[in-house]
CSV table of C-alpha atoms in Angstrom, one decimal:
chain,number,residue,atom,x,y,z
A,1,MET,CA,67.0,-43.1,28.3
A,2,VAL,CA,66.3,-46.5,26.7
A,3,MET,CA,62.6,-45.5,26.4
A,4,VAL,CA,63.5,-42.1,24.9
A,5,PHE,CA,65.8,-43.8,22.3
A,6,PHE,CA,63.1,-46.4,21.5
A,7,VAL,CA,60.3,-43.9,21.1
A,8,VAL,CA,61.9,-40.8,19.7
A,9,VAL,CA,65.2,-41.7,18.1
A,10,MET,CA,64.4,-45.1,16.6
A,11,PRO,CA,61.5,-43.9,14.4
A,12,PHE,CA,63.8,-41.2,13.1
A,13,PHE,CA,66.5,-43.6,12.0
A,14,LEU,CA,63.9,-46.0,10.5
A,15,GLY,CA,62.4,-43.2,8.5
A,16,TYR,CA,65.8,-41.9,7.4
A,17,LEU,CA,67.0,-45.3,6.3
A,18,SER,CA,63.8,-45.8,4.2
A,19,GLN,CA,63.4,-44.3,0.8
A,20,ASN,CA,62.2,-40.7,0.4
A,21,PHE,CA,62.3,-39.7,4.0
A,22,TYR,CA,62.5,-36.1,2.9
A,23,LYS,CA,61.5,-34.8,-0.5
A,24,LYS,CA,64.6,-34.6,-2.7
A,25,SER,CA,62.9,-33.7,-5.9
A,26,GLY,CA,59.4,-33.1,-7.2
A,27,ILE,CA,57.4,-33.1,-10.4
A,28,TYR,CA,54.4,-31.2,-11.3
A,29,PHE,CA,52.5,-30.3,-14.5
A,30,GLU,CA,51.4,-26.9,-15.8
A,31,MET,CA,50.7,-25.2,-19.1
A,32,PRO,CA,53.4,-22.6,-19.8
A,33,LYS,CA,52.4,-19.1,-20.9
A,34,VAL,CA,53.9,-18.6,-24.3
A,35,SER,CA,54.0,-15.5,-26.5
A,36,PHE,CA,55.7,-14.8,-29.8
A,37,LEU,CA,58.3,-11.9,-29.5
A,38,LYS,CA,58.0,-11.0,-33.1
A,39,GLU,CA,61.7,-11.7,-33.6
A,40,PHE,CA,62.8,-14.2,-36.2
A,41,ALA,CA,65.7,-14.9,-38.5
A,42,ILE,CA,66.0,-16.7,-41.8
A,43,GLU,CA,69.2,-18.0,-43.5
A,44,THR,CA,69.2,-19.5,-47.0
A,45,VAL,CA,71.9,-21.1,-49.1
A,46,GLU,CA,71.6,-21.3,-52.9
A,47,VAL,CA,74.1,-23.2,-54.9
A,48,THR,CA,74.7,-22.5,-58.5
A,49,ALA,CA,77.3,-23.6,-61.0
A,50,SER,CA,79.4,-20.6,-60.4
A,51,ALA,CA,79.0,-19.8,-56.7
A,52,THR,CA,77.3,-20.5,-53.4
A,53,SER,CA,75.2,-17.6,-52.1
A,54,THR,CA,74.2,-17.2,-48.4
A,55,LYS,CA,71.4,-14.7,-47.7
A,56,PHE,CA,70.1,-13.5,-44.4
A,57,PHE,CA,67.1,-11.7,-42.9
A,58,THR,CA,66.1,-10.8,-39.3
A,59,THR,CA,63.7,-8.7,-37.4
A,60,VAL,CA,65.9,-8.5,-34.3
A,61,PRO,CA,65.8,-4.7,-33.6
A,62,THR,CA,69.6,-4.4,-33.3
A,63,TYR,CA,70.2,-5.8,-36.8
A,64,THR,CA,67.2,-4.6,-38.9
A,65,HIS,CA,69.4,-2.1,-40.8
A,66,LYS,CA,69.5,-2.9,-44.5
A,67,ASN,CA,73.3,-3.5,-44.4
A,68,TYR,CA,72.7,-6.7,-42.4
A,69,ASN,CA,69.7,-8.0,-44.3
A,70,THR,CA,70.8,-9.5,-47.6
A,71,LEU,CA,67.6,-11.4,-48.2
A,72,ALA,CA,64.6,-9.6,-49.5
A,73,PRO,CA,61.9,-9.0,-46.8
A,74,PRO,CA,59.7,-12.0,-46.6
A,75,TYR,CA,55.9,-12.1,-46.4
A,76,PHE,CA,55.2,-13.0,-42.8
A,77,SER,CA,51.9,-13.6,-40.9
A,78,TYR,CA,50.9,-15.4,-37.8
A,79,TYR,CA,48.0,-15.9,-35.4
A,80,LYS,CA,47.5,-17.7,-32.1
A,81,GLU,CA,44.8,-20.0,-30.9
A,82,ASP,CA,43.5,-19.6,-27.3
A,83,GLN,CA,40.2,-21.5,-27.3
A,84,ASP,CA,39.4,-21.1,-23.6
A,85,ASN,CA,40.5,-17.5,-23.4
A,86,ASP,CA,42.8,-18.0,-20.4
A,87,ASP,CA,45.7,-16.0,-21.9
A,88,HIS,CA,47.6,-19.3,-22.4
A,89,PRO,CA,47.6,-19.9,-26.2
A,90,GLU,CA,47.5,-23.6,-27.3
A,91,LYS,CA,49.0,-23.0,-30.7
A,92,PHE,CA,50.8,-20.5,-33.0
A,93,VAL,CA,50.4,-20.7,-36.7
A,94,PHE,CA,52.9,-19.0,-39.1
A,95,ASP,CA,52.9,-18.5,-42.8
A,96,ILE,CA,56.1,-17.1,-44.4
A,97,ASN,CA,57.0,-16.6,-48.0
A,98,ILE,CA,60.5,-15.9,-49.1
A,99,ARG,CA,62.0,-15.3,-52.5
A,100,GLY,CA,64.5,-17.7,-54.1
A,101,ASN,CA,64.9,-21.4,-54.5
A,102,PRO,CA,67.5,-22.4,-51.9
A,103,GLU,CA,69.0,-25.8,-51.2
A,104,SER,CA,69.2,-25.1,-47.5
A,105,LEU,CA,66.9,-23.0,-45.3
A,106,THR,CA,67.2,-22.2,-41.6
A,107,LEU,CA,64.4,-20.5,-39.6
A,108,ALA,CA,64.6,-19.4,-36.0
A,109,LEU,CA,61.8,-17.7,-34.0
A,110,ALA,CA,62.0,-16.2,-30.4
A,111,PHE,CA,59.3,-16.8,-27.8
A,112,GLN,CA,58.6,-15.8,-24.3
A,113,TYR,CA,58.1,-19.0,-22.2
A,114,ASP,CA,56.9,-18.5,-18.6
A,115,ILE,CA,55.9,-20.9,-15.8
A,116,ASP,CA,54.6,-19.8,-12.4
A,117,GLU,CA,52.6,-22.4,-10.5
A,118,ILE,CA,55.4,-23.7,-8.2
A,119,ILE,CA,58.6,-22.6,-10.0
A,120,GLU,CA,58.4,-19.0,-11.2
A,121,SER,CA,60.5,-18.5,-14.3
A,122,LYS,CA,60.6,-16.2,-17.2
A,123,MET,CA,62.5,-17.6,-20.2
A,124,LYS,CA,63.1,-16.6,-23.8
A,125,ASN,CA,63.3,-19.7,-26.0
A,126,MET,CA,63.7,-20.6,-29.7
A,127,VAL,CA,61.9,-22.6,-32.3
A,128,TYR,CA,64.5,-23.8,-34.8
A,129,ILE,CA,64.0,-25.5,-38.2
A,130,ASN,CA,66.7,-26.5,-40.6
A,131,VAL,CA,65.8,-28.2,-43.9
A,132,ASN,CA,67.9,-29.2,-46.9
A,133,ASP,CA,67.1,-30.5,-50.4
A,134,PRO,CA,69.7,-30.7,-53.3
A,135,ASN,CA,66.8,-30.2,-55.7
A,136,GLY,CA,65.8,-26.9,-54.1
A,137,ILE,CA,63.1,-26.1,-51.6
A,138,SER,CA,59.7,-24.9,-52.7
A,139,LYS,CA,57.5,-25.6,-49.7
A,140,VAL,CA,58.0,-26.5,-46.1
A,141,ASP,CA,55.3,-27.8,-43.7
A,142,ALA,CA,56.2,-28.2,-40.1
A,143,TYR,CA,54.0,-29.3,-37.2
A,144,GLY,CA,55.2,-29.9,-33.7
A,145,VAL,CA,55.2,-29.3,-30.0
A,146,PHE,CA,57.2,-26.6,-28.1
A,147,ALA,CA,58.3,-28.6,-25.1
A,148,LEU,CA,60.5,-27.8,-22.1
A,149,ALA,CA,63.8,-29.7,-21.5
A,150,GLN,CA,65.6,-29.7,-18.2
A,151,ARG,CA,69.1,-31.1,-17.6
A,152,SER,CA,68.5,-31.0,-13.9
A,153,PRO,CA,65.6,-30.1,-11.6
A,154,ARG,CA,65.1,-26.4,-11.0
A,155,LYS,CA,65.6,-25.3,-7.4
A,156,ASN,CA,62.5,-23.7,-5.8
A,157,GLU,CA,63.8,-20.4,-4.4
A,158,TYR,CA,60.3,-18.8,-3.9
A,159,GLN,CA,61.3,-16.0,-6.3
A,160,GLU,CA,61.1,-15.4,-10.0
A,161,SER,CA,64.0,-16.6,-12.1
A,162,VAL,CA,65.1,-14.5,-15.1
A,163,ILE,CA,68.4,-16.3,-15.8
A,164,TYR,CA,67.4,-17.1,-19.4
A,165,ASN,CA,65.2,-14.1,-20.0
A,166,SER,CA,67.4,-12.6,-22.8
A,167,SER,CA,66.5,-13.4,-26.4
A,168,PRO,CA,68.5,-16.3,-27.9
A,169,LEU,CA,68.6,-14.2,-31.2
A,170,ASP,CA,70.4,-11.3,-29.5
A,171,LYS,CA,73.7,-12.5,-30.9
A,172,VAL,CA,72.3,-13.6,-34.3
A,173,LEU,CA,75.1,-12.0,-36.3
A,174,ASN,CA,78.0,-13.3,-34.3
A,175,SER,CA,77.6,-16.8,-35.7
A,176,SER,CA,75.4,-18.8,-38.0
A,177,LEU,CA,71.9,-19.8,-36.9
A,178,THR,CA,73.1,-23.4,-36.6
A,179,GLN,CA,75.9,-22.5,-34.2
A,180,LEU,CA,73.5,-20.2,-32.4
A,181,TYR,CA,71.1,-23.1,-31.8
A,182,LYS,CA,73.9,-25.3,-30.6
A,183,ASP,CA,74.9,-22.7,-28.0
A,184,TYR,CA,71.2,-22.4,-27.1
A,185,LEU,CA,71.0,-26.2,-26.5
A,186,SER,CA,73.8,-25.9,-24.0
A,187,ARG,CA,71.6,-24.1,-21.5
A,188,GLN,CA,70.4,-26.0,-18.4
A,189,GLU,CA,66.8,-25.3,-19.4
A,190,TYR,CA,65.4,-24.6,-22.9
A,191,ALA,CA,62.3,-25.3,-25.0
A,192,TYR,CA,62.7,-27.2,-28.2
A,193,PHE,CA,60.4,-27.8,-31.2
A,194,SER,CA,59.8,-31.4,-31.9
A,195,GLY,CA,57.5,-32.8,-34.6
A,196,ASN,CA,57.3,-33.5,-38.3
A,197,THR,CA,58.7,-31.4,-41.2
A,198,VAL,CA,57.8,-32.1,-44.8
A,199,VAL,CA,59.9,-30.5,-47.6
A,200,SER,CA,58.7,-30.3,-51.2
A,201,PRO,CA,61.2,-29.4,-54.0
A,202,TYR,CA,58.4,-29.0,-56.6
A,203,GLY,CA,56.4,-25.8,-57.1
A,204,ASP,CA,57.3,-22.2,-57.6
A,205,SER,CA,61.0,-22.1,-58.4
A,206,ASN,CA,61.3,-18.5,-57.2
A,207,MET,CA,59.3,-18.6,-54.0
A,208,VAL,CA,59.5,-20.7,-50.8
A,209,GLN,CA,56.3,-21.2,-48.8
A,210,ILE,CA,56.7,-22.0,-45.1
A,211,HIS,CA,53.8,-23.2,-43.0
A,212,LEU,CA,54.6,-23.7,-39.3
A,213,GLU,CA,52.3,-24.8,-36.5
A,214,VAL,CA,53.7,-24.7,-33.0
A,215,SER,CA,51.6,-26.4,-30.3
A,216,ILE,CA,52.1,-25.7,-26.6
A,217,PRO,CA,51.8,-28.7,-24.2
A,218,LYS,CA,48.8,-28.4,-21.8
A,219,LEU,CA,50.6,-30.6,-19.3
A,220,GLN,CA,54.2,-29.7,-19.4
A,221,GLU,CA,56.3,-31.8,-16.9
A,222,ILE,CA,58.5,-29.6,-14.7
A,223,ARG,CA,61.1,-31.1,-12.3
A,224,TYR,CA,62.2,-29.1,-9.3
A,225,THR,CA,64.1,-29.4,-6.0
A,226,PRO,CA,61.9,-28.5,-3.1
A,227,ALA,CA,62.8,-25.7,-0.7
A,228,LEU,CA,63.8,-26.5,2.9
A,229,LEU,CA,60.3,-26.0,4.4
A,230,GLU,CA,58.7,-28.4,1.8
A,231,SER,CA,61.4,-31.0,2.5
A,232,LEU,CA,60.9,-30.7,6.2
A,233,LYS,CA,57.1,-31.0,5.9
A,234,SER,CA,57.5,-34.3,4.0
A,235,ALA,CA,60.0,-35.6,6.5
A,236,TRP,CA,57.8,-34.6,9.5
A,237,VAL,CA,54.8,-36.4,8.1
A,238,GLN,CA,56.7,-39.7,7.6
A,239,TYR,CA,58.3,-39.4,11.0
A,240,ILE,CA,54.8,-39.1,12.7
A,241,TYR,CA,53.6,-42.1,10.7
A,242,ILE,CA,56.4,-44.2,12.1
A,243,LEU,CA,56.2,-42.6,15.6
A,244,ILE,CA,52.5,-43.4,16.2
A,245,PRO,CA,53.0,-47.3,16.2
A,246,PHE,CA,56.0,-46.9,18.5
A,247,TYR,CA,53.9,-44.9,21.0
A,248,ILE,CA,51.1,-47.6,20.9
A,249,VAL,CA,53.6,-50.3,21.5
A,250,LEU,CA,55.2,-48.3,24.3
A,251,ILE,CA,51.9,-47.6,26.1
A,252,LEU,CA,51.0,-51.3,25.9
A,253,LEU,CA,54.4,-52.3,27.3
A,254,ILE,CA,54.1,-49.7,30.2
A,255,LEU,CA,50.6,-50.9,31.1
A,256,ARG,CA,51.7,-54.4,31.1
A,257,PHE,CA,54.7,-53.6,33.3
A,258,ILE,CA,52.5,-51.6,35.8
A,259,LEU,CA,49.9,-54.3,36.1
A,260,SER,CA,52.2,-57.2,36.3
A,261,ASN,CA,54.4,-55.6,39.0
A,262,GLN,CA,51.5,-54.2,41.0
A,263,ILE,CA,52.9,-50.7,41.0
A,264,ILE,CA,49.4,-49.3,41.2
A,265,GLU,CA,47.0,-51.2,43.5
A,266,THR,CA,44.3,-52.9,41.5
A,267,HIS,CA,41.3,-55.1,42.3
A,268,ILE,CA,39.3,-57.5,40.3
A,269,PHE,CA,35.5,-57.5,40.6
A,270,ASN,CA,33.6,-60.4,39.3
A,271,ASN,CA,30.1,-59.0,40.2
A,272,LEU,CA,29.9,-55.3,39.3
A,273,PRO,CA,26.6,-53.7,40.4
A,274,THR,CA,24.0,-53.1,37.8
A,275,LYS,CA,22.0,-49.9,37.3
A,276,LYS,CA,19.1,-51.5,39.1
A,277,ASP,CA,21.3,-52.3,42.2
A,278,LEU,CA,22.5,-48.7,42.2
A,279,ARG,CA,19.0,-47.4,42.2
A,280,TRP,CA,18.0,-49.5,45.2
A,281,TYR,CA,21.2,-48.5,47.0
A,282,ARG,CA,20.4,-44.8,46.5
A,283,LYS,CA,16.9,-45.3,47.9
A,284,PHE,CA,18.2,-47.2,50.9
A,285,ARG,CA,20.6,-44.3,51.7
A,286,GLU,CA,17.8,-41.8,51.4
A,287,LEU,CA,15.7,-43.8,53.9
A,288,MET,CA,18.5,-44.2,56.5
A,289,PRO,CA,18.6,-41.5,59.2
A,290,ASN,CA,21.6,-39.3,59.2
A,291,GLN,CA,24.3,-40.5,61.6
A,292,GLY,CA,26.5,-38.3,63.6
């Protein structure tokens, strides 16, 4: 029993007491597959001496009726860059022109954002931009990265997750775009646009030009909680690494005990026969007559 405890149980306890005996969390990198859903919403606020005017426009199918859109339809164009043709675009470039000279402008665009190397997840995320200038907004240039944020590691369940696969703009008329974005940031996982935005108040007083470049990270960090089999695999490898030295020590102790206590009969030979001696011995046996 002592030997069993020493060889089998002791390595397990040593491994468990050490750090990272089993894999509690993991990190890997992949490039997400992103596509523009052709859904966006614009909200402008113009302040005059007599009143404050808020105008709105969206392409969300549920709200495209003219009664919802109080802002004149903007000029909108975009293209994507996929230099290696792997169906994972590296960048989206947007050009939008809207009428007016607002002091405040909010833009939200919906994207499909999928990962599938270890964690399989389909998400719909939002690029959100809000700019303000008391002198009026004539031009907006925004450049940034559309990166994934995780409040906690995603559990690897070996199946595709669609928990966030509804468009964040589905409820665009229930609240302002600013409040909609705050609700969006309360999710456990979301992608956010981070970069530089330059606002120019000088230019055409009746037109706002928006140039937006959204880059997709090639190595997006993704944190996850391993499934049971992956955790056991990590624990088993560490257990074996600790177990092997214990077995070596145990074998040496057993051999020493056997030899020192003469449990097995052993003899010491100082002059072992050489190969030459063995050849002469064989020849001698061949020349001797058979006895018996």
